[in-house]
Amino acid sequence: MIDARTASPSAAFDGAMGPHHGVLYTLLRELGWRGEMRTFLEALPHAAETVDLVDARAVLARLGFFTVERHPRAASVPDSVLPALIARDD
């Protein structure tokens, strides 16, 4: 589980982007994606300072990853679906 509040964005971002970009990049790496930073940046929504869940799923799709939206409690996420991106309302 990757949490935007606790995950460290990749050093490649060097504060130039919001924390959600780094979390998304970290998730991609955990999923085994080995593309270039340029490819990642091109997959992001244009001029977006933050990435919401819809944007994140679109980026993952552009980079070849199928996603499924589920609504479990974070504490009940089974290991079989990890790594996972958990979006919280708080």
mmCIF file of N, CA and C in Angstrom:
data_model
loop_
_atom_site.group_PDB
_atom_site.id
_atom_site.type_symbol
_atom_site.label_atom_id
_atom_site.label_comp_id
_atom_site.label_asym_id
_atom_site.label_seq_id
_atom_site.Cartn_x
_atom_site.Cartn_y
_atom_site.Cartn_z
ATOM 1 N N MET A 1 0.853 -1.160 0.000
ATOM 2 C CA MET A 1 0.000 0.000 0.000
ATOM 3 C C MET A 1 0.906 1.231 0.000
ATOM 4 N N ILE A 2 0.662 2.150 -0.883
ATOM 5 C CA ILE A 2 1.461 3.364 -0.985
ATOM 6 C C ILE A 2 0.585 4.535 -0.592
ATOM 7 N N ASP A 3 1.022 5.278 0.382
ATOM 8 C CA ASP A 3 0.237 6.380 0.932
ATOM 9 C C ASP A 3 0.948 7.694 0.622
ATOM 10 N N ALA A 4 0.238 8.625 -0.008
ATOM 11 C CA ALA A 4 0.836 9.913 -0.389
ATOM 12 C C ALA A 4 1.329 10.686 0.815
ATOM 13 N N ARG A 5 0.773 10.400 1.975
ATOM 14 C CA ARG A 5 1.191 11.147 3.169
ATOM 15 C C ARG A 5 2.504 10.638 3.735
ATOM 16 N N THR A 6 2.884 9.399 3.411
ATOM 17 C CA THR A 6 4.094 8.838 3.998
ATOM 18 C C THR A 6 5.138 8.422 2.978
ATOM 19 N N ALA A 7 4.769 8.233 1.729
ATOM 20 C CA ALA A 7 5.725 7.783 0.711
ATOM 21 C C ALA A 7 6.646 8.916 0.315
ATOM 22 N N SER A 8 7.889 8.579 0.069
ATOM 23 C CA SER A 8 8.848 9.572 -0.406
ATOM 24 C C SER A 8 8.842 9.570 -1.921
ATOM 25 N N PRO A 9 8.561 10.700 -2.545
ATOM 26 C CA PRO A 9 8.611 10.748 -4.006
ATOM 27 C C PRO A 9 10.017 10.456 -4.501
ATOM 28 N N SER A 10 10.104 9.992 -5.711
ATOM 29 C CA SER A 10 11.392 9.715 -6.324
ATOM 30 C C SER A 10 12.249 10.970 -6.330
ATOM 31 N N ALA A 11 13.531 10.800 -6.129
ATOM 32 C CA ALA A 11 14.452 11.937 -6.160
ATOM 33 C C ALA A 11 14.439 12.625 -7.519
ATOM 34 N N ALA A 12 13.999 11.913 -8.531
ATOM 35 C CA ALA A 12 13.953 12.487 -9.876
ATOM 36 C C ALA A 12 12.991 13.659 -9.957
ATOM 37 N N PHE A 13 12.047 13.749 -9.038
ATOM 38 C CA PHE A 13 11.080 14.842 -9.063
ATOM 39 C C PHE A 13 11.639 16.092 -8.399
ATOM 40 N N ASP A 14 12.522 15.919 -7.442
ATOM 41 C CA ASP A 14 13.224 17.023 -6.788
ATOM 42 C C ASP A 14 12.305 18.194 -6.434
ATOM 43 N N GLY A 15 11.095 17.869 -5.945
ATOM 44 C CA GLY A 15 10.174 18.910 -5.506
ATOM 45 C C GLY A 15 9.482 19.660 -6.630
ATOM 46 N N ALA A 16 9.733 19.308 -7.879
ATOM 47 C CA ALA A 16 9.149 20.032 -9.003
ATOM 48 C C ALA A 16 7.690 19.665 -9.242
ATOM 49 N N MET A 17 7.255 18.556 -8.666
ATOM 50 C CA MET A 17 5.882 18.102 -8.856
ATOM 51 C C MET A 17 5.275 17.812 -7.497
ATOM 52 N N GLY A 18 3.975 17.618 -7.491
ATOM 53 C CA GLY A 18 3.287 17.316 -6.242
ATOM 54 C C GLY A 18 3.604 15.913 -5.742
ATOM 55 N N PRO A 19 3.275 15.634 -4.482
ATOM 56 C CA PRO A 19 3.586 14.334 -3.890
ATOM 57 C C PRO A 19 2.876 13.176 -4.581
ATOM 58 N N HIS A 20 1.731 13.443 -5.181
ATOM 59 C CA HIS A 20 1.001 12.360 -5.843
ATOM 60 C C HIS A 20 1.729 11.840 -7.078
ATOM 61 N N HIS A 21 2.474 12.695 -7.746
ATOM 62 C CA HIS A 21 3.250 12.250 -8.907
ATOM 63 C C HIS A 21 4.310 11.242 -8.466
ATOM 64 N N GLY A 22 4.974 11.542 -7.373
ATOM 65 C CA GLY A 22 6.001 10.639 -6.855
ATOM 66 C C GLY A 22 5.420 9.321 -6.387
ATOM 67 N N VAL A 23 4.244 9.380 -5.766
ATOM 68 C CA VAL A 23 3.587 8.153 -5.312
ATOM 69 C C VAL A 23 3.209 7.295 -6.510
ATOM 70 N N LEU A 24 2.673 7.912 -7.536
ATOM 71 C CA LEU A 24 2.290 7.177 -8.739
ATOM 72 C C LEU A 24 3.514 6.557 -9.408
ATOM 73 N N TYR A 25 4.595 7.297 -9.466
ATOM 74 C CA TYR A 25 5.839 6.789 -10.050
ATOM 75 C C TYR A 25 6.359 5.596 -9.237
ATOM 76 N N THR A 26 6.287 5.714 -7.910
ATOM 77 C CA THR A 26 6.720 4.626 -7.033
ATOM 78 C C THR A 26 5.857 3.388 -7.257
ATOM 79 N N LEU A 27 4.532 3.584 -7.373
ATOM 80 C CA LEU A 27 3.636 2.460 -7.636
ATOM 81 C C LEU A 27 4.011 1.770 -8.944
ATOM 82 N N LEU A 28 4.266 2.544 -9.980
ATOM 83 C CA LEU A 28 4.664 1.966 -11.260
ATOM 84 C C LEU A 28 5.921 1.113 -11.124
ATOM 85 N N ARG A 29 6.887 1.605 -10.384
ATOM 86 C CA ARG A 29 8.124 0.840 -10.169
ATOM 87 C C ARG A 29 7.834 -0.457 -9.416
ATOM 88 N N GLU A 30 6.956 -0.383 -8.417
ATOM 89 C CA GLU A 30 6.580 -1.580 -7.653
ATOM 90 C C GLU A 30 5.862 -2.595 -8.545
ATOM 91 N N LEU A 31 5.155 -2.114 -9.544
ATOM 92 C CA LEU A 31 4.448 -2.990 -10.489
ATOM 93 C C LEU A 31 5.386 -3.561 -11.551
ATOM 94 N N GLY A 32 6.644 -3.118 -11.544
ATOM 95 C CA GLY A 32 7.624 -3.642 -12.490
ATOM 96 C C GLY A 32 7.823 -2.803 -13.737
ATOM 97 N N TRP A 33 7.218 -1.627 -13.779
ATOM 98 C CA TRP A 33 7.393 -0.752 -14.934
ATOM 99 C C TRP A 33 8.818 -0.213 -14.950
ATOM 100 N N ARG A 34 9.472 -0.295 -16.089
ATOM 101 C CA ARG A 34 10.864 0.152 -16.206
ATOM 102 C C ARG A 34 11.030 1.179 -17.320
ATOM 103 N N GLY A 35 9.974 1.924 -17.587
ATOM 104 C CA GLY A 35 10.035 2.945 -18.624
ATOM 105 C C GLY A 35 10.877 4.138 -18.199
ATOM 106 N N GLU A 36 11.049 5.032 -19.120
ATOM 107 C CA GLU A 36 11.835 6.235 -18.860
ATOM 108 C C GLU A 36 10.977 7.325 -18.218
ATOM 109 N N MET A 37 11.627 8.232 -17.523
ATOM 110 C CA MET A 37 10.931 9.340 -16.868
ATOM 111 C C MET A 37 10.130 10.141 -17.896
ATOM 112 N N ARG A 38 10.691 10.336 -19.060
ATOM 113 C CA ARG A 38 9.981 11.106 -20.098
ATOM 114 C C ARG A 38 8.645 10.451 -20.450
ATOM 115 N N THR A 39 8.639 9.131 -20.564
ATOM 116 C CA THR A 39 7.405 8.405 -20.868
ATOM 117 C C THR A 39 6.382 8.607 -19.758
ATOM 118 N N PHE A 40 6.844 8.555 -18.526
ATOM 119 C CA PHE A 40 5.958 8.795 -17.385
ATOM 120 C C PHE A 40 5.379 10.207 -17.444
ATOM 121 N N LEU A 41 6.237 11.185 -17.652
ATOM 122 C CA LEU A 41 5.787 12.578 -17.696
ATOM 123 C C LEU A 41 4.797 12.818 -18.830
ATOM 124 N N GLU A 42 5.011 12.170 -19.961
ATOM 125 C CA GLU A 42 4.097 12.312 -21.087
ATOM 126 C C GLU A 42 2.742 11.663 -20.818
ATOM 127 N N ALA A 43 2.700 10.682 -19.926
ATOM 128 C CA ALA A 43 1.451 9.994 -19.595
ATOM 129 C C ALA A 43 0.605 10.780 -18.591
ATOM 130 N N LEU A 44 1.222 11.749 -17.903
ATOM 131 C CA LEU A 44 0.500 12.548 -16.910
ATOM 132 C C LEU A 44 -0.455 13.520 -17.581
ATOM 133 N N PRO A 45 -1.509 13.909 -16.856
ATOM 134 C CA PRO A 45 -2.405 14.947 -17.392
ATOM 135 C C PRO A 45 -1.618 16.237 -17.600
ATOM 136 N N HIS A 46 -1.900 16.930 -18.666
ATOM 137 C CA HIS A 46 -1.182 18.164 -18.989
ATOM 138 C C HIS A 46 -1.410 19.226 -17.921
ATOM 139 N N ALA A 47 -0.341 19.840 -17.438
ATOM 140 C CA ALA A 47 -0.362 20.963 -16.496
ATOM 141 C C ALA A 47 -1.096 20.662 -15.202
ATOM 142 N N ALA A 48 -1.108 19.408 -14.790
ATOM 143 C CA ALA A 48 -1.771 19.064 -13.528
ATOM 144 C C ALA A 48 -0.772 19.115 -12.381
ATOM 145 N N GLU A 49 -1.099 19.874 -11.347
ATOM 146 C CA GLU A 49 -0.231 19.948 -10.176
ATOM 147 C C GLU A 49 -0.468 18.772 -9.245
ATOM 148 N N THR A 50 -1.676 18.243 -9.260
ATOM 149 C CA THR A 50 -1.985 17.067 -8.468
ATOM 150 C C THR A 50 -2.622 16.022 -9.371
ATOM 151 N N VAL A 51 -2.633 14.812 -8.880
ATOM 152 C CA VAL A 51 -3.226 13.707 -9.612
ATOM 153 C C VAL A 51 -4.281 13.082 -8.717
ATOM 154 N N ASP A 52 -5.541 13.070 -9.179
ATOM 155 C CA ASP A 52 -6.569 12.410 -8.388
ATOM 156 C C ASP A 52 -6.649 10.943 -8.814
ATOM 157 N N LEU A 53 -7.564 10.204 -8.216
ATOM 158 C CA LEU A 53 -7.648 8.783 -8.498
ATOM 159 C C LEU A 53 -8.003 8.504 -9.956
ATOM 160 N N VAL A 54 -8.879 9.286 -10.535
ATOM 161 C CA VAL A 54 -9.241 9.120 -11.944
ATOM 162 C C VAL A 54 -8.016 9.347 -12.832
ATOM 163 N N ASP A 55 -7.262 10.410 -12.537
ATOM 164 C CA ASP A 55 -6.038 10.690 -13.296
ATOM 165 C C ASP A 55 -5.031 9.556 -13.149
ATOM 166 N N ALA A 56 -4.860 9.072 -11.925
ATOM 167 C CA ALA A 56 -3.890 8.008 -11.663
ATOM 168 C C ALA A 56 -4.237 6.755 -12.462
ATOM 169 N N ARG A 57 -5.514 6.408 -12.479
ATOM 170 C CA ARG A 57 -5.939 5.224 -13.234
ATOM 171 C C ARG A 57 -5.730 5.431 -14.733
ATOM 172 N N ALA A 58 -5.946 6.645 -15.214
ATOM 173 C CA ALA A 58 -5.726 6.941 -16.634
ATOM 174 C C ALA A 58 -4.245 6.835 -16.984
ATOM 175 N N VAL A 59 -3.380 7.334 -16.117
ATOM 176 C CA VAL A 59 -1.931 7.237 -16.349
ATOM 177 C C VAL A 59 -1.515 5.768 -16.390
ATOM 178 N N LEU A 60 -1.995 4.990 -15.429
ATOM 179 C CA LEU A 60 -1.665 3.563 -15.406
ATOM 180 C C LEU A 60 -2.127 2.877 -16.686
ATOM 181 N N ALA A 61 -3.318 3.212 -17.154
ATOM 182 C CA ALA A 61 -3.831 2.625 -18.403
ATOM 183 C C ALA A 61 -2.958 3.022 -19.591
ATOM 184 N N ARG A 62 -2.549 4.295 -19.644
ATOM 185 C CA ARG A 62 -1.691 4.746 -20.750
ATOM 186 C C ARG A 62 -0.366 4.000 -20.785
ATOM 187 N N LEU A 63 0.064 3.547 -19.611
ATOM 188 C CA LEU A 63 1.346 2.844 -19.519
ATOM 189 C C LEU A 63 1.172 1.326 -19.523
ATOM 190 N N GLY A 64 -0.048 0.872 -19.833
ATOM 191 C CA GLY A 64 -0.272 -0.557 -20.037
ATOM 192 C C GLY A 64 -0.741 -1.347 -18.834
ATOM 193 N N PHE A 65 -1.213 -0.692 -17.785
ATOM 194 C CA PHE A 65 -1.664 -1.401 -16.593
ATOM 195 C C PHE A 65 -3.176 -1.328 -16.455
ATOM 196 N N PHE A 66 -3.791 -2.471 -16.249
ATOM 197 C CA PHE A 66 -5.224 -2.579 -16.024
ATOM 198 C C PHE A 66 -5.491 -2.345 -14.547
ATOM 199 N N THR A 67 -6.499 -1.560 -14.226
ATOM 200 C CA THR A 67 -6.828 -1.305 -12.827
ATOM 201 C C THR A 67 -8.269 -1.699 -12.547
ATOM 202 N N VAL A 68 -8.530 -1.977 -11.277
ATOM 203 C CA VAL A 68 -9.870 -2.304 -10.812
ATOM 204 C C VAL A 68 -10.144 -1.430 -9.602
ATOM 205 N N GLU A 69 -11.261 -0.724 -9.631
ATOM 206 C CA GLU A 69 -11.629 0.114 -8.491
ATOM 207 C C GLU A 69 -12.393 -0.737 -7.489
ATOM 208 N N ARG A 70 -11.932 -0.702 -6.252
ATOM 209 C CA ARG A 70 -12.595 -1.407 -5.164
ATOM 210 C C ARG A 70 -12.782 -0.430 -4.019
ATOM 211 N N HIS A 71 -13.661 -0.761 -3.127
ATOM 212 C CA HIS A 71 -13.933 0.125 -1.992
ATOM 213 C C HIS A 71 -13.795 -0.589 -0.649
ATOM 214 N N PRO A 72 -12.668 -1.273 -0.432
ATOM 215 C CA PRO A 72 -12.473 -1.913 0.873
ATOM 216 C C PRO A 72 -11.929 -0.918 1.889
ATOM 217 N N ARG A 73 -12.009 -1.286 3.128
ATOM 218 C CA ARG A 73 -11.318 -0.490 4.144
ATOM 219 C C ARG A 73 -9.829 -0.781 3.985
ATOM 220 N N ALA A 74 -9.003 0.225 4.177
ATOM 221 C CA ALA A 74 -7.553 0.063 3.969
ATOM 222 C C ALA A 74 -6.993 -1.089 4.803
ATOM 223 N N ALA A 75 -7.529 -1.272 6.006
ATOM 224 C CA ALA A 75 -7.027 -2.322 6.885
ATOM 225 C C ALA A 75 -7.390 -3.719 6.369
ATOM 226 N N SER A 76 -8.347 -3.810 5.450
ATOM 227 C CA SER A 76 -8.794 -5.118 4.972
ATOM 228 C C SER A 76 -8.305 -5.456 3.567
ATOM 229 N N VAL A 77 -7.347 -4.726 3.044
ATOM 230 C CA VAL A 77 -6.840 -4.993 1.693
ATOM 231 C C VAL A 77 -5.978 -6.257 1.737
ATOM 232 N N PRO A 78 -6.381 -7.288 0.980
ATOM 233 C CA PRO A 78 -5.603 -8.532 1.000
ATOM 234 C C PRO A 78 -4.270 -8.390 0.271
ATOM 235 N N ASP A 79 -3.291 -9.136 0.718
ATOM 236 C CA ASP A 79 -1.966 -9.104 0.105
ATOM 237 C C ASP A 79 -2.017 -9.448 -1.380
ATOM 238 N N SER A 80 -3.003 -10.224 -1.799
ATOM 239 C CA SER A 80 -3.080 -10.665 -3.191
ATOM 240 C C SER A 80 -3.326 -9.518 -4.165
ATOM 241 N N VAL A 81 -3.792 -8.362 -3.700
ATOM 242 C CA VAL A 81 -4.034 -7.229 -4.598
ATOM 243 C C VAL A 81 -2.948 -6.165 -4.479
ATOM 244 N N LEU A 82 -1.906 -6.435 -3.708
ATOM 245 C CA LEU A 82 -0.827 -5.461 -3.546
ATOM 246 C C LEU A 82 0.205 -5.632 -4.647
ATOM 247 N N PRO A 83 0.890 -4.590 -5.083
ATOM 248 C CA PRO A 83 0.781 -3.223 -4.560
ATOM 249 C C PRO A 83 -0.528 -2.589 -4.994
ATOM 250 N N ALA A 84 -1.006 -1.692 -4.161
ATOM 251 C CA ALA A 84 -2.281 -1.028 -4.423
ATOM 252 C C ALA A 84 -2.161 0.449 -4.100
ATOM 253 N N LEU A 85 -2.963 1.214 -4.763
ATOM 254 C CA LEU A 85 -3.055 2.651 -4.493
ATOM 255 C C LEU A 85 -4.346 2.849 -3.737
ATOM 256 N N ILE A 86 -4.241 3.322 -2.504
ATOM 257 C CA ILE A 86 -5.394 3.500 -1.647
ATOM 258 C C ILE A 86 -5.684 4.991 -1.574
ATOM 259 N N ALA A 87 -6.869 5.381 -1.967
ATOM 260 C CA ALA A 87 -7.291 6.790 -1.900
ATOM 261 C C ALA A 87 -8.214 6.939 -0.700
ATOM 262 N N ARG A 88 -7.889 7.895 0.144
ATOM 263 C CA ARG A 88 -8.692 8.131 1.342
ATOM 264 C C ARG A 88 -9.346 9.505 1.263
ATOM 265 N N ASP A 89 -10.469 9.615 1.912
ATOM 266 C CA ASP A 89 -11.181 10.898 1.940
ATOM 267 C C ASP A 89 -10.599 11.866 2.950
ATOM 268 N N ASP A 90 -9.849 11.394 3.917
ATOM 269 C CA ASP A 90 -9.328 12.268 4.988
ATOM 270 C C ASP A 90 -8.081 13.007 4.617
#
